[in-house]
Amino acid sequence: SRAETVVGQKVLRSIAQGDYVLLSDVGLSRSMAEIVGKGEWAVALAVPAGGIAKIVQPGDEVAVIATFKIEKEKASADQAAAPEKEVHEATLVLFPRVRVLDVGLTTGDGNASGGGDIILSLPPREAQVLVAAQREAEVTLALRRPGDDAAISRIDSGMVDASTFAKLLDGLKPVILPEVPNETRVSNPARADAK
């Protein structure tokens, strides 16, 4: 789907017939700006080392998920007192389908095992939201299957908060661990010594 970015470019490794050609295989002689989608901007997302971030490749599609702290006011029992503030967390899909332009995962010593930036291509409004979200929330990625049209609506994916987990527990009974087989139980230590 992105052949225009690699046609006429030099590859950095031998590629056998039938192998995939990744953007990381191509020594782009054109500006990185030419890879950004029409009407989109390239935005850096700071990511920690590990997890999905270490396997994401240029050309992949990801969902951007954020966990926000939401402050709510709760009326105080004392009418004269100011309302109390409660902080709750909520996790939701910010952008269900985003194209990865480049992956620059490096540590301070230059090794490709630490955290770094992943460059994403987004329309201008979404780019602004991502920049702001990085200041307000913990942002992570979910890797998507190429061309998968399932669950691409933010509304359909919903939100996860404390009530989600409360509903998961509703109606469940605690599990009682069984006794360990072949374990000898001693109820009276003095009697066990006499034997």
Coordinates of C-alpha atoms in Angstrom, one line a residue:
S1 CA 0.0 0.0 0.0
R2 CA 3.0 2.3 0.3
A3 CA 5.0 1.3 -2.7
E4 CA 5.6 4.9 -3.6
T5 CA 7.9 5.3 -0.6
V6 CA 10.3 2.5 -1.7
V7 CA 10.2 2.5 -5.5
G8 CA 13.5 3.7 -6.9
Q9 CA 15.2 3.6 -3.5
K10 CA 18.4 1.6 -2.5
V11 CA 17.9 -1.3 -0.2
L12 CA 20.3 -1.8 2.7
R13 CA 20.3 -5.6 2.6
S14 CA 19.8 -8.4 0.2
I15 CA 16.1 -9.2 -0.2
A16 CA 15.1 -12.6 -1.6
Q17 CA 12.1 -13.1 -3.8
G18 CA 9.0 -13.4 -1.7
D19 CA 10.5 -11.5 1.3
Y20 CA 8.8 -8.5 2.7
V21 CA 10.4 -5.1 2.0
L22 CA 10.3 -3.0 5.2
L23 CA 10.9 0.7 5.4
S24 CA 13.8 -0.1 7.6
D25 CA 15.3 -2.1 4.6
V26 CA 15.3 1.0 2.4
G27 CA 18.0 3.7 2.5
L28 CA 15.6 6.6 1.8
S29 CA 17.4 9.3 -0.3
R30 CA 14.2 11.4 -0.2
S31 CA 13.2 13.5 2.8
M32 CA 11.3 11.8 5.6
A33 CA 8.6 14.4 5.0
E34 CA 7.7 12.7 1.7
I35 CA 6.6 9.6 3.6
V36 CA 4.1 11.6 5.7
G37 CA 0.5 11.0 4.4
K38 CA -1.2 13.8 2.5
G39 CA -2.9 16.0 5.0
E40 CA -1.1 14.5 7.9
W41 CA 1.8 15.5 10.2
A42 CA 4.6 13.4 11.6
V43 CA 4.5 13.4 15.5
A44 CA 6.9 11.7 17.9
L45 CA 5.4 9.5 20.7
A46 CA 7.8 8.9 23.6
V47 CA 7.6 5.2 24.6
P48 CA 9.4 3.2 27.3
A49 CA 11.6 0.3 26.5
G50 CA 9.9 -3.1 26.1
G51 CA 6.4 -4.3 25.3
I52 CA 4.9 -3.7 21.9
A53 CA 7.2 -0.8 21.3
K54 CA 10.2 -3.0 20.8
I55 CA 8.5 -5.0 17.9
V56 CA 6.8 -2.2 16.1
Q57 CA 8.2 -1.6 12.6
P58 CA 7.9 1.3 10.1
G59 CA 4.7 0.7 8.1
D60 CA 2.9 -1.0 10.9
E61 CA -0.6 0.2 12.1
V62 CA -1.1 0.8 15.8
A63 CA -3.9 1.9 18.1
V64 CA -2.9 4.7 20.5
I65 CA -4.4 4.0 24.0
A66 CA -4.2 6.5 26.9
T67 CA -4.8 6.3 30.7
F68 CA -6.0 9.6 32.1
K69 CA -6.5 10.8 35.7
I70 CA -9.9 12.3 35.9
E71 CA -10.7 14.7 38.7
K72 CA -14.3 14.8 39.9
E73 CA -15.9 17.0 42.5
K74 CA -18.0 15.3 45.2
A75 CA -20.4 17.2 47.3
S76 CA -19.2 17.4 51.0
A77 CA -21.6 16.3 53.8
D78 CA -20.8 19.7 55.3
Q79 CA -22.8 22.2 53.3
A80 CA -20.4 25.0 54.2
A81 CA -17.3 23.1 53.1
A82 CA -16.0 23.2 49.6
P83 CA -16.7 20.1 47.4
E84 CA -14.1 17.3 47.8
K85 CA -12.1 16.2 44.8
E86 CA -11.7 12.6 43.8
V87 CA -9.2 11.3 41.3
H88 CA -10.2 8.4 39.1
E89 CA -8.4 6.7 36.2
A90 CA -9.9 5.9 32.8
T91 CA -8.3 4.1 29.9
L92 CA -9.6 4.7 26.4
V93 CA -8.5 4.4 22.7
L94 CA -7.4 7.8 21.5
F95 CA -6.8 6.8 17.9
P96 CA -7.8 3.3 16.7
R97 CA -5.6 3.3 13.6
V98 CA -2.3 5.1 13.1
R99 CA 0.5 4.5 10.7
V100 CA 4.1 4.2 12.1
L101 CA 6.6 6.1 10.0
D102 CA 9.8 5.4 11.9
V103 CA 11.0 3.7 15.1
G104 CA 13.9 5.3 16.9
L105 CA 14.1 3.2 20.1
T106 CA 17.5 3.9 21.7
T107 CA 19.0 4.2 25.1
G108 CA 21.4 7.0 26.1
D109 CA 24.4 4.8 25.0
G110 CA 22.9 4.2 21.5
N111 CA 21.7 0.7 22.0
A112 CA 18.4 -0.2 20.4
S113 CA 16.9 -1.7 23.6
G114 CA 15.8 1.3 25.6
G115 CA 12.9 3.7 25.3
G116 CA 12.8 6.4 22.6
D117 CA 10.4 7.9 20.1
I118 CA 8.1 6.3 17.6
I119 CA 7.1 8.6 14.7
L120 CA 3.4 8.5 13.8
S121 CA 1.5 10.0 10.9
L122 CA -1.7 11.8 12.0
P123 CA -4.1 14.5 10.7
P124 CA -3.3 17.9 12.3
R125 CA -6.0 17.9 15.0
E126 CA -5.2 14.4 16.1
A127 CA -1.5 15.3 16.1
Q128 CA -2.3 18.1 18.6
V129 CA -4.3 15.8 20.8
L130 CA -1.4 13.3 20.9
V131 CA 1.1 16.0 21.9
A132 CA -1.3 17.2 24.7
A133 CA -2.1 13.7 25.8
Q134 CA 1.6 12.9 26.4
R135 CA 1.6 15.6 29.0
E136 CA -1.7 14.5 30.6
A137 CA -1.8 10.8 30.4
E138 CA 0.2 7.5 30.1
V139 CA 0.1 6.7 26.4
T140 CA 0.8 3.2 25.1
L141 CA 0.4 1.4 21.7
A142 CA -1.4 -1.7 20.6
L143 CA -0.2 -3.4 17.4
R144 CA -2.9 -4.0 14.8
R145 CA -3.1 -6.5 12.0
P146 CA -2.5 -4.9 8.6
G147 CA -5.7 -4.0 6.8
D148 CA -7.9 -5.1 9.8
D149 CA -11.1 -3.0 9.8
A150 CA -12.4 -4.4 13.1
A151 CA -12.8 -2.1 16.1
I152 CA -11.8 1.1 14.5
S153 CA -14.3 3.4 16.2
R154 CA -13.3 5.0 19.5
I155 CA -16.9 5.0 20.6
D156 CA -17.2 1.2 20.0
S157 CA -14.1 0.4 22.1
G158 CA -15.5 2.2 25.1
M159 CA -13.6 3.1 28.3
V160 CA -12.1 1.1 31.1
D161 CA -12.4 2.5 34.7
A162 CA -12.9 1.3 38.2
S163 CA -16.6 0.4 37.5
T164 CA -15.4 -2.0 34.7
F165 CA -13.5 -4.0 37.3
A166 CA -16.3 -3.8 39.8
K167 CA -18.7 -5.3 37.2
L168 CA -16.2 -8.0 36.4
L169 CA -16.3 -9.1 40.0
D170 CA -20.1 -8.9 40.3
G171 CA -21.6 -12.3 41.0
L172 CA -18.2 -14.1 41.4
K173 CA -17.4 -16.0 44.5
P174 CA -13.9 -16.2 46.0
V175 CA -11.9 -19.3 45.0
I176 CA -10.8 -21.4 48.0
L177 CA -7.4 -22.9 47.5
P178 CA -7.4 -26.7 47.9
E179 CA -5.2 -28.4 50.4
V180 CA -1.8 -29.6 49.1
P181 CA -1.9 -33.3 48.3
N182 CA 0.3 -35.6 50.3
E183 CA 0.9 -32.9 52.9
T184 CA 0.8 -34.3 56.5
R185 CA -1.0 -32.0 58.8
V186 CA 0.0 -32.0 62.4
S187 CA -2.8 -30.8 64.7
N188 CA -1.0 -31.5 68.0
P189 CA 2.8 -31.1 67.8
A190 CA 3.3 -32.8 71.2
R191 CA 1.5 -35.9 70.0
A192 CA 3.5 -36.0 66.8
D193 CA 6.8 -36.0 68.8
A194 CA 5.5 -38.9 70.9
K195 CA 5.1 -41.1 67.9

